Every structure is written in C-alpha cells, then in structure tokens.
Coordinates of N, CA and C in Angstrom, one line a residue:
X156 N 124.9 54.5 164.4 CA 124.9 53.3 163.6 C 126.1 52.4 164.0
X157 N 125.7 51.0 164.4 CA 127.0 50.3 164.8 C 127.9 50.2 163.7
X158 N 128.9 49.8 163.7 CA 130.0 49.0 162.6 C 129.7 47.9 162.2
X159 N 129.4 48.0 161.1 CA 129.7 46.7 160.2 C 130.8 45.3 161.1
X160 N 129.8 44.1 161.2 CA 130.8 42.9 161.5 C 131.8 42.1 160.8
X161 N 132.9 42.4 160.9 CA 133.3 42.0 160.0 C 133.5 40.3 160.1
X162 N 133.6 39.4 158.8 CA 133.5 38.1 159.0 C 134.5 37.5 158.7
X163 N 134.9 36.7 159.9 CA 136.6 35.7 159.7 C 137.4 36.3 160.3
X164 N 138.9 35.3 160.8 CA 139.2 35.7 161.4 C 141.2 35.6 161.3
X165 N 141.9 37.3 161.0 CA 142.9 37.1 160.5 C 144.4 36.3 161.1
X166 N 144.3 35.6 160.0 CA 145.7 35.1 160.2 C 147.2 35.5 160.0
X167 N 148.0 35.9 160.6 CA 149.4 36.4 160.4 C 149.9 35.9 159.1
X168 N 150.2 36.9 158.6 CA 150.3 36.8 156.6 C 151.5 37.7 156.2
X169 N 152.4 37.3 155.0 CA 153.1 38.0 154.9 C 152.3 39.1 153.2
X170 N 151.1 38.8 153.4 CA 150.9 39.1 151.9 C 150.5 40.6 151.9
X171 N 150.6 41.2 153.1 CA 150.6 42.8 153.4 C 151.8 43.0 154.1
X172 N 152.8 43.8 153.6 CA 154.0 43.9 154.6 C 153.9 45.6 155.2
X173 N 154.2 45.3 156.2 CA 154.4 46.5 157.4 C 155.6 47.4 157.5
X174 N 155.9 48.7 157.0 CA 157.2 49.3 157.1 C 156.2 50.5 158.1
X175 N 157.0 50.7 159.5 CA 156.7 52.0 160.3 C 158.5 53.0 160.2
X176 N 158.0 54.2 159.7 CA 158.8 55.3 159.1 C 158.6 56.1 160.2
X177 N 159.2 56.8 161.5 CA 158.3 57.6 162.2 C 157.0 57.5 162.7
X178 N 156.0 58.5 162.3 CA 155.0 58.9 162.5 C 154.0 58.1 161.2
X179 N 154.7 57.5 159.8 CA 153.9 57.1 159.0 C 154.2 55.8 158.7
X180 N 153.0 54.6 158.1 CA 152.7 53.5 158.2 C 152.4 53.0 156.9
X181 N 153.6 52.4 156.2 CA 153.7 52.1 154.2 C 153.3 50.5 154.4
X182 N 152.2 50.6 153.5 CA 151.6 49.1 154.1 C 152.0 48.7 152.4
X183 N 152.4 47.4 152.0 CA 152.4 47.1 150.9 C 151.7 45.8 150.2
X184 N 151.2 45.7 149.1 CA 150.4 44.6 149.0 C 151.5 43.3 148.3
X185 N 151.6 42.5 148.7 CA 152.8 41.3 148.3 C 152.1 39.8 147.8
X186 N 151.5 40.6 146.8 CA 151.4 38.6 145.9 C 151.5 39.3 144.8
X187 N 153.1 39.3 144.3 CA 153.4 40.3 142.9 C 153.1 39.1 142.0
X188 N 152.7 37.8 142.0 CA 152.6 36.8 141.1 C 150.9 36.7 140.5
X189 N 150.5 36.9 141.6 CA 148.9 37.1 141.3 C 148.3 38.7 140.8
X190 N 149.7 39.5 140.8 CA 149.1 40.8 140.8 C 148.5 41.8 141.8
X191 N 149.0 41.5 142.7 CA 148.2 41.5 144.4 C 147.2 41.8 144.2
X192 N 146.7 40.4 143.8 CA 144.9 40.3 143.6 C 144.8 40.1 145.3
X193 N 143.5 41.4 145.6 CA 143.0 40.9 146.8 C 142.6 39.3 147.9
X194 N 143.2 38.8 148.2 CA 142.8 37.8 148.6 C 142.0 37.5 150.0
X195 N 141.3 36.9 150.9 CA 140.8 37.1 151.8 C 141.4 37.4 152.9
X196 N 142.5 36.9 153.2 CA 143.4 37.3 154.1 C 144.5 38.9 154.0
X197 N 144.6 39.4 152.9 CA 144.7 40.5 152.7 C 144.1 41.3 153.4
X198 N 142.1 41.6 152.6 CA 141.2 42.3 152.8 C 141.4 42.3 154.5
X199 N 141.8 41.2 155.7 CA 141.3 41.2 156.7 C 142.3 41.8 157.6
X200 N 143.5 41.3 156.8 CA 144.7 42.5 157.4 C 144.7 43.6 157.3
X201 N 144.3 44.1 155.8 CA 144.1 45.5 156.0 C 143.3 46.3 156.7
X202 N 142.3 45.5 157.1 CA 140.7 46.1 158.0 C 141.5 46.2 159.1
X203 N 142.2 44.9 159.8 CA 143.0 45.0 161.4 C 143.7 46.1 160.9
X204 N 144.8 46.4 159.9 CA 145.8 47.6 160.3 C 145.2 49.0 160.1
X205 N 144.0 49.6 159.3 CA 143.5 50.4 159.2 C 143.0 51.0 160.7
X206 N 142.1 49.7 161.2 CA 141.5 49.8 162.2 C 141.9 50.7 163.2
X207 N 143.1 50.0 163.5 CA 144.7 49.7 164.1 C 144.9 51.5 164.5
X208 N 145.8 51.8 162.8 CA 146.3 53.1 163.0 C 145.3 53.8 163.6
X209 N 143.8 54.1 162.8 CA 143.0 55.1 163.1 C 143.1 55.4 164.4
X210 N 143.3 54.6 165.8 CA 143.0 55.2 166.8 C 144.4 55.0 167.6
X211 N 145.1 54.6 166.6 CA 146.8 54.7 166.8 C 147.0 56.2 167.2
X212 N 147.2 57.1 168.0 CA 148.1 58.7 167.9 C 149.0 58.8 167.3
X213 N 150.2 57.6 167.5 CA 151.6 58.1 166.6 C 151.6 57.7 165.2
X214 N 150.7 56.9 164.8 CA 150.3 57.2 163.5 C 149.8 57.4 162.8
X215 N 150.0 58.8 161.8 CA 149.3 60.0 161.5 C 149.3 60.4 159.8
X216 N 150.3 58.9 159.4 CA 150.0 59.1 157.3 C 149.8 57.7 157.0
X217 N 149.1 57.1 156.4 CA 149.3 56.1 156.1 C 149.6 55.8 154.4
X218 N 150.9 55.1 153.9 CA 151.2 54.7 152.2 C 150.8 53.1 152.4
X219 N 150.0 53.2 150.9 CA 149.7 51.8 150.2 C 150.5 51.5 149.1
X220 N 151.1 50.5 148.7 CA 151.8 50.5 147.5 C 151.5 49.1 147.3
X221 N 151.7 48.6 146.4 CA 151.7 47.3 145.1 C 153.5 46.2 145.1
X222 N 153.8 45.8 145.4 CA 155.1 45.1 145.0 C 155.1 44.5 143.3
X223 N 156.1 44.8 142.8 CA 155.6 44.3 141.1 C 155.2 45.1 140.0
X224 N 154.7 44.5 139.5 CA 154.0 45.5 138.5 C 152.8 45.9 138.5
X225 N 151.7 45.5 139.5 CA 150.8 46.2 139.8 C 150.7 46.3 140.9
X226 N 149.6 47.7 141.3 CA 149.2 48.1 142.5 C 148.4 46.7 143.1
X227 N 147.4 46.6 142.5 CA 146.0 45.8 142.5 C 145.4 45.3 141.5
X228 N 145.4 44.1 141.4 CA 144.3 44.0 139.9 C 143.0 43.8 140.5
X229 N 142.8 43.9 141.3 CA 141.2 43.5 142.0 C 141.1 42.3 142.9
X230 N 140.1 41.8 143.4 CA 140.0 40.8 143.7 C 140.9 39.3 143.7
X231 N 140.5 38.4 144.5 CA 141.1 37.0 144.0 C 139.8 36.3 143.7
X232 N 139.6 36.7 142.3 CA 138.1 35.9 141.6 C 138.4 34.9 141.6
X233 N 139.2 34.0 141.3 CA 139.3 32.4 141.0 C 139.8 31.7 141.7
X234 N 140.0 32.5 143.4 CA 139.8 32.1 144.8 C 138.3 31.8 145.1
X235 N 137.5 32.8 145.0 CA 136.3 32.8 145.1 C 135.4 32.0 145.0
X236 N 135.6 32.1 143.0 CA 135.2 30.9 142.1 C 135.2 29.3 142.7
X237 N 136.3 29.0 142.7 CA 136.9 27.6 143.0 C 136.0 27.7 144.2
X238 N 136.1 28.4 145.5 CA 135.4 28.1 146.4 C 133.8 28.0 146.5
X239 N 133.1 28.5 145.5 CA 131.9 28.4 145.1 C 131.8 27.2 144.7
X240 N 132.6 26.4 143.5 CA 132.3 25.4 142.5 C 132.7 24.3 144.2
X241 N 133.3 24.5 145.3 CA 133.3 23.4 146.0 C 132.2 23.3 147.0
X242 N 131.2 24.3 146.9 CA 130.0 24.7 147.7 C 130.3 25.3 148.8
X243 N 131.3 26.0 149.0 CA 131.2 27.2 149.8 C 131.3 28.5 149.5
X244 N 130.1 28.5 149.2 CA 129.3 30.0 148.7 C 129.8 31.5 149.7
X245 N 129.4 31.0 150.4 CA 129.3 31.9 152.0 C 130.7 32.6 152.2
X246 N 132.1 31.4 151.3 CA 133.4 32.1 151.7 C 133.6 33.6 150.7
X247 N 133.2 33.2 149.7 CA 133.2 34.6 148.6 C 132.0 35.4 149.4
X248 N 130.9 35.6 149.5 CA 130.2 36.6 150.0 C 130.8 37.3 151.3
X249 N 131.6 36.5 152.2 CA 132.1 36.7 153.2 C 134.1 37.8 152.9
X250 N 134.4 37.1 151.6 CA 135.3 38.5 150.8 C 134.7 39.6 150.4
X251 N 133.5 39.4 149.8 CA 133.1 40.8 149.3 C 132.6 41.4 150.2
X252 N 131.7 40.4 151.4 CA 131.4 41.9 152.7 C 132.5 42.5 153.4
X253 N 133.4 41.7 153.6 CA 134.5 42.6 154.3 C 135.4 43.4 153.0
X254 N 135.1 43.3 151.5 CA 136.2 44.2 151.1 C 135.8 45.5 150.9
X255 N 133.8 45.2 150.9 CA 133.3 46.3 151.2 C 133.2 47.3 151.8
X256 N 133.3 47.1 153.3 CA 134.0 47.6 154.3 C 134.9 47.8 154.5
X257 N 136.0 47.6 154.3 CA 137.2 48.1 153.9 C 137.1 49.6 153.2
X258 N 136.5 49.2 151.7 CA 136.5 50.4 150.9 C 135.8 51.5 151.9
X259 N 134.9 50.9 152.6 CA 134.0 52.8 153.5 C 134.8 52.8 155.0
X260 N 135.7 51.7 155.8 CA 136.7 52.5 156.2 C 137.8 53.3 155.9
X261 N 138.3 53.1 154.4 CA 139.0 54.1 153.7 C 138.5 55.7 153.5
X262 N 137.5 55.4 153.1 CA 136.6 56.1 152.5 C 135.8 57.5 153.5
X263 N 136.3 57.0 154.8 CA 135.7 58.0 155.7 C 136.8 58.0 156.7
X264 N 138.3 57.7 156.1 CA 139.2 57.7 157.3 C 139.2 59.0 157.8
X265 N 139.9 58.8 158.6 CA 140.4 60.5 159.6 C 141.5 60.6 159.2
X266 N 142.4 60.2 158.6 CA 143.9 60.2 158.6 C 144.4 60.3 157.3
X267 N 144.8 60.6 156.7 CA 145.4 61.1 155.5 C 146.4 59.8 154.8
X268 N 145.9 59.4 154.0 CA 146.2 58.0 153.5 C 146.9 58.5 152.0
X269 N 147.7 58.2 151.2 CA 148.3 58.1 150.1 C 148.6 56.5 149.4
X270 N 147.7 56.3 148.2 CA 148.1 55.4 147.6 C 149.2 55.9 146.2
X271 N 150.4 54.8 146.1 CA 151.2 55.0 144.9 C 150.6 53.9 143.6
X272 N 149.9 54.1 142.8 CA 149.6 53.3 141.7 C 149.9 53.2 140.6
X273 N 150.7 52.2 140.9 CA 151.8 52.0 139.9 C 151.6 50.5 139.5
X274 N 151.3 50.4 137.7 CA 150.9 49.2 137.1 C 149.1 49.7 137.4
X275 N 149.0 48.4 137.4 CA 147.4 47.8 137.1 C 146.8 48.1 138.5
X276 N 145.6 49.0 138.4 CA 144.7 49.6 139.1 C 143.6 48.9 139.2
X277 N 142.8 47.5 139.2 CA 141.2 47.1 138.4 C 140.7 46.5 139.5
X278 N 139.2 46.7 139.6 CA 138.4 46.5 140.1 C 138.5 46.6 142.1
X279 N 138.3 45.7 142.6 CA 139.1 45.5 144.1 C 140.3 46.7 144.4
X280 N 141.0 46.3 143.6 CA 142.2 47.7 143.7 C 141.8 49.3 143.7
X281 N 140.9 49.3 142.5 CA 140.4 50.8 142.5 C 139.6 50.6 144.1
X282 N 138.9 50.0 144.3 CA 137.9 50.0 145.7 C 138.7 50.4 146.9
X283 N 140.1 49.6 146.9 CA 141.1 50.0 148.2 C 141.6 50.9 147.9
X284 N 141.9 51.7 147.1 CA 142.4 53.3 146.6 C 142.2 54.6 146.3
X285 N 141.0 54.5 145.6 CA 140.1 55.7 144.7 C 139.4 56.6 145.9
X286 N 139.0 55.2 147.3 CA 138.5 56.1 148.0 C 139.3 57.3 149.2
X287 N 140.2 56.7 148.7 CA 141.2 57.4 149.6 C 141.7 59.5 149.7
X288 N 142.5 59.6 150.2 CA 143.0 61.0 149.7 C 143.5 61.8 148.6
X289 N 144.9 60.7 148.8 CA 146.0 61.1 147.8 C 146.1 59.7 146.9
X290 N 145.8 59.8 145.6 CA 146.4 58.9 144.8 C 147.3 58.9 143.4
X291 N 148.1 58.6 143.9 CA 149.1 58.8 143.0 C 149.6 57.9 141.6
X292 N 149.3 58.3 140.1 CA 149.8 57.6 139.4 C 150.7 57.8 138.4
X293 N 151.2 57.0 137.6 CA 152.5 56.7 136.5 C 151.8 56.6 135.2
X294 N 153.2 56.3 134.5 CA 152.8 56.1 133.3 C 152.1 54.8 132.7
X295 N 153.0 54.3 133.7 CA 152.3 52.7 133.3 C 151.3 51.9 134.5
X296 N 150.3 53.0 134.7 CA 149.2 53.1 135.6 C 148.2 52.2 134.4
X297 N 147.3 51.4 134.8 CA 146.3 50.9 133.9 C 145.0 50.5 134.7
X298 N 144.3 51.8 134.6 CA 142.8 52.0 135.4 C 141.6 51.1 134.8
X299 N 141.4 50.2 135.5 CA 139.8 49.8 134.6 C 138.7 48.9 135.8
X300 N 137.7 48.7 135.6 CA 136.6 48.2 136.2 C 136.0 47.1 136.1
X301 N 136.3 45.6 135.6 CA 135.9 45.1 134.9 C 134.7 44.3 135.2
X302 N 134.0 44.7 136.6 CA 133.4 43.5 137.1 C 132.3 43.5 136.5
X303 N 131.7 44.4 135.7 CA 130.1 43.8 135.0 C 130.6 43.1 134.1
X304 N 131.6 43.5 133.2 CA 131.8 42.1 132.1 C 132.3 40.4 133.0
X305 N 132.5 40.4 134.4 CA 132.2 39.6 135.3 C 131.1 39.0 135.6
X306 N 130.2 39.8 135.9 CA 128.8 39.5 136.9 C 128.6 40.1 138.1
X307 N 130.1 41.2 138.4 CA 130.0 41.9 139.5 C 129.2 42.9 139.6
X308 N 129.3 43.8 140.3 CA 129.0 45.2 140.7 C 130.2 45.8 141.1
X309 N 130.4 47.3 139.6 CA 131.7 47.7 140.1 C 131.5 49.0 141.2
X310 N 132.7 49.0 142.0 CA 132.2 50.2 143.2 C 133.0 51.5 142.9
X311 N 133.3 51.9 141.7 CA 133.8 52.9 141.2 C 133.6 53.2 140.0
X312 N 132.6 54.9 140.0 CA 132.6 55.6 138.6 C 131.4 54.9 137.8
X313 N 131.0 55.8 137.0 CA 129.5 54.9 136.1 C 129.9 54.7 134.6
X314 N 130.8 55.7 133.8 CA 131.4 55.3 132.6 C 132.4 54.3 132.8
X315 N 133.6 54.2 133.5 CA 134.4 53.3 133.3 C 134.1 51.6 133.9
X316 N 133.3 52.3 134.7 CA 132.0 50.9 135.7 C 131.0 50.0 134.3
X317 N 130.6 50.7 133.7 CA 129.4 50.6 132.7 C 130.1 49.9 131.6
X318 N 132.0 50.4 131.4 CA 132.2 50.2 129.9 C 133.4 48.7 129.8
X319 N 133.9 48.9 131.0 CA 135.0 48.3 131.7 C 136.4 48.7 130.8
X320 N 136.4 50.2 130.1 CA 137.3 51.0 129.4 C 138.6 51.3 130.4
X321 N 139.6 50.8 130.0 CA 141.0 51.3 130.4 C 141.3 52.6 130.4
X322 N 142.1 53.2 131.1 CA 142.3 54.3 131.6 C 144.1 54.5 131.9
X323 N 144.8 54.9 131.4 CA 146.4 55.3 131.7 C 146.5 56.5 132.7
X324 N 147.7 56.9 133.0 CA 147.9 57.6 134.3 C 147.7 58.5 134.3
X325 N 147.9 59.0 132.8 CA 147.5 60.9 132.4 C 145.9 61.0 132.5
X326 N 145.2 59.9 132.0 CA 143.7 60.2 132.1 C 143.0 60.5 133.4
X327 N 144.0 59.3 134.6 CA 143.4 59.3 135.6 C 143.4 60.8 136.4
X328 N 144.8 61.2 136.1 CA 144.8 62.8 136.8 C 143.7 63.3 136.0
X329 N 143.6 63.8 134.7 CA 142.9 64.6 133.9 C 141.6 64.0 134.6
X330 N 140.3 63.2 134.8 CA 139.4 62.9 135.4 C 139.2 62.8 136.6
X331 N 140.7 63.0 137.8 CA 140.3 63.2 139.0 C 140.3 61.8 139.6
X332 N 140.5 60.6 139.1 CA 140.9 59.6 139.6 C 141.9 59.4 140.3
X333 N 143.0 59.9 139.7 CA 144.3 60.5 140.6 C 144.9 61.8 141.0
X334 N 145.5 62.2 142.3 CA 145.7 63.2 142.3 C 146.6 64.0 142.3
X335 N 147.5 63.0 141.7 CA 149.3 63.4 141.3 C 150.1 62.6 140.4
X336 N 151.0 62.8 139.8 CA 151.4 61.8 138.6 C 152.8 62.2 139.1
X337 N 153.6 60.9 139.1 CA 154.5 60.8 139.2 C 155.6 59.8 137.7
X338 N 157.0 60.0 137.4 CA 157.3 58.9 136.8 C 157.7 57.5 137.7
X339 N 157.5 56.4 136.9 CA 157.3 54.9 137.2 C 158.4 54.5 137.4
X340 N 159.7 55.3 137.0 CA 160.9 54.4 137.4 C 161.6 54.4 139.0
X341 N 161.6 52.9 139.3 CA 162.1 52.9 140.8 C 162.7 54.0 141.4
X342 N 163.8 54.1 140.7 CA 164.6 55.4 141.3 C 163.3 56.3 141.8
X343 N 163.0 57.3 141.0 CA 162.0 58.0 140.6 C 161.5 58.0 141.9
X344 N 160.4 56.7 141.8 CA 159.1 56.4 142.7 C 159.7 56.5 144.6
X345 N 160.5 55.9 144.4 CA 161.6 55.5 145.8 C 162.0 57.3 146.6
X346 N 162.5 57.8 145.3 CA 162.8 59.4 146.1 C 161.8 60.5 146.2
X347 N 160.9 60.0 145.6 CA 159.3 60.8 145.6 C 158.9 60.7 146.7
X348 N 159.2 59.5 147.0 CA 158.0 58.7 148.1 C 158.8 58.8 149.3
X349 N 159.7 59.2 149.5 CA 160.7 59.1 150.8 C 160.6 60.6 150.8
X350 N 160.8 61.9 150.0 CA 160.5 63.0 149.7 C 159.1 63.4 150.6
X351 N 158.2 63.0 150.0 CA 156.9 62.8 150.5 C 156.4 62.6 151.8
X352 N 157.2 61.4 152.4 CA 157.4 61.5 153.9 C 158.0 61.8 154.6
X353 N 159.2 62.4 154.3 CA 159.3 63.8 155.3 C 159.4 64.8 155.4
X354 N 158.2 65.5 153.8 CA 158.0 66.3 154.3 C 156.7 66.5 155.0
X355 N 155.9 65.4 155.1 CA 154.6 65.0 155.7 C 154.6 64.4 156.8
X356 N 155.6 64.4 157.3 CA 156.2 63.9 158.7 C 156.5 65.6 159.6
X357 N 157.5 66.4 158.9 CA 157.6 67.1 159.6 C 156.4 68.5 159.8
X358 N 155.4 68.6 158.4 CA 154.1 68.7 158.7 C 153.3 68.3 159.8
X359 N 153.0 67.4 159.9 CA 152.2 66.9 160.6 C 152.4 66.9 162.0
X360 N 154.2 66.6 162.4 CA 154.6 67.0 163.8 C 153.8 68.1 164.1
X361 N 154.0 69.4 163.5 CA 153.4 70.9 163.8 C 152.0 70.8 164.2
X362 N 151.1 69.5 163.6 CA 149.2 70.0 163.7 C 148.9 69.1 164.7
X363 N 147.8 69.6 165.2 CA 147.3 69.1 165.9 C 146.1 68.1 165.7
X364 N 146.1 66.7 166.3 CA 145.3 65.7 165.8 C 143.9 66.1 165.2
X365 N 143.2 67.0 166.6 CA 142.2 67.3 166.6 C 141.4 68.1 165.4
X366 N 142.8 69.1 165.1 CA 142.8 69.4 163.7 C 142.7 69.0 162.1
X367 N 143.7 68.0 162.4 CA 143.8 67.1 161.3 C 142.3 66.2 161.0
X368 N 141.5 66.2 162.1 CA 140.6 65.4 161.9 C 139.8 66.2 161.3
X369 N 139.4 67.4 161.9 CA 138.2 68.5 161.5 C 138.4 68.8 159.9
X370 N 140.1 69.0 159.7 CA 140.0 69.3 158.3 C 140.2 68.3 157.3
X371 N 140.0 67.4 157.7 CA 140.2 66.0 156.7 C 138.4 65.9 156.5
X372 N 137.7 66.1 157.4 CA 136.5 65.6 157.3 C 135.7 67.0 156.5
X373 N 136.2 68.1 156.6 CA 135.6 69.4 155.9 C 136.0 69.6 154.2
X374 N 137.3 69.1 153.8 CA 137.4 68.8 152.6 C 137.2 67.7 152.1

C-alpha cells in the first residue's frame, strides 16, 4: 500500500524546536500562547522530522514535549475556521489529512518515541501522543476530547471521545492513557527527562537496530 500524500509544503518554522542529545531527538512544540495548538505548519514539520529520524540510523529515541503549560490543546480550530469563513475550505481539510497521518506515522513507528504531558492534553494533542509508546503524565495533566461537542471526529477512546470528560494524570495512568507519571515541577520534569535519556541512550547503544525494530513491532 503506497503512503499517504501528504499536502503542502513545509516552511522553516520555529514552532517545533529541534534539540539532538546523542543518539536521541527532543522535538518541542512552541506556540506556548496558543497552547501549542496544532497549527498547519507544525503538523508538517512534524511529518518531515518523523519521517526524517525513522530512517535516520543515529537516531534511535525520539521526545515530544509542550513549552508552557500545555503539551497540546489540539488543533488550530480558529485557524481553520477563519480559513473556511474566507472560502478556503480545502486549507482545513488539507490540516486534517496530514494530521491524520501524522497520528498513523506515530502510531506504527519503529522507534521508540516518548511523549512528556504536561498541562493540557485535548484533542489533536491526544492524536500526536496517545499513539505513541511512552507517555508520560503529571499532575497537572488535563486529558480531554472535545471535538464532537465541535463537529469533529475524535481519534481517541469511545467514552472520553463520546463525553468530551476530562481526565487528570492519575486517571490517565490508571486507564492506560499514560504510561508513567511523573511530578510537574520543572526541576522534577528536567532531571527525569535527562535521567531518561541516558539511560535510554546507553541502552540502546547495546541493541541492535534490527532488533529494536522486531521488538517494537511484536509488543
């Protein structure tokens, strides 16, 4: 089955910032004003650097993090919107197919990806996250779905999808949303996360790619 085409074409943005650590690749989402609501140039950076690592060799973890106080709030709806109400329909359909794809190149990576979710988790955000390996949340994690009380279609879960019910960091471990809980204070999050990568650095030196791929795809 070919790949999905993806539509548009990215422009050099600082709204994903790039830290290379070694062997691992901490991509960060940067519009702490908007809540790093997905915007379209985001979604398209992320597809190039995803793309990118996967058949990268020296890079072998990939971290997502939030600047601010949220991870993600979803989407940039009132990007969208606005571009609808000016008659270009085509530009929002053209975000949602590529954030689509996005979510199922996460979603079937080879590479062992960790998101830290910290703050506001919703809609778009849960999409670029949930599907991933490792996700990690706090206390002041706030999980929710809101796109049917939207008009959307939410791409995660059928109660919290169905109800657009909030969710804190302890529920998300306790239901499997997330798969570690950490505390939210900088300090905290900073030596966790640096913790984290080396000792997932010096792991991974030891395996072999071919490895890492067979057992990433068998669990």
């Amino acid at each position: 089955m070919a790949a999905p085409q993806i539509k548009g074409d990215v422009v050099d943005t600082d709204q994903v910032l790039v830290e290379e650590k070694g062997c691992v690749r901490v991509l960060t989402l940067n519009r702490p004003r908007q809540l790093n609501a997905l915007s379209s140039q985001m979604i398209l950076k992320l597809l190039k650097l995803f793309t990118a690592y996967e058949k990268d060799p020296t890079a072998k973890l990939l971290i997502m993090k939030g600047k601010g106080r949220a991870f993600c709030a979803g989407s940039d709806v009132s990007a969208v919107t606005h571009s609808i109400t000016q008659g270009h329909w085509t530009n929002g359909a053209n975000v949602f197919w590529n954030q689509y794809i996005l979510d199922y190149i996460i979603a079937t990576y080879s590479k062992p990806q960790v998101s830290f979710l910290n703050g506001f988790v919703m809609g778009g955000g849960a999409g670029v996250s949930i599907h991933g390996r490792f996700r990690v949340a706090t206390e002041k994690s706030v999980f929710a779905m809101p796109e049917t009380a939207l008009g959307c279609f939410p791409d995660v879960g059928e109660y919290v999808g169905l109800t657009g019910t909030r969710l804190d960091g302890a529920e998300m471990l306790a239901c499997g949303l997330a798969t570690h809980f950490v505390p939210s204070t900088e300090q905290e999050v900073v030596h966790w996360s640096s913790e984290w990568i080396l000792t997932a650095i010096e792991l991974l030196k030891k395996a072999s790619p071919i490895n890492l791929k067979v057992a990433l795809r068998s669990v």
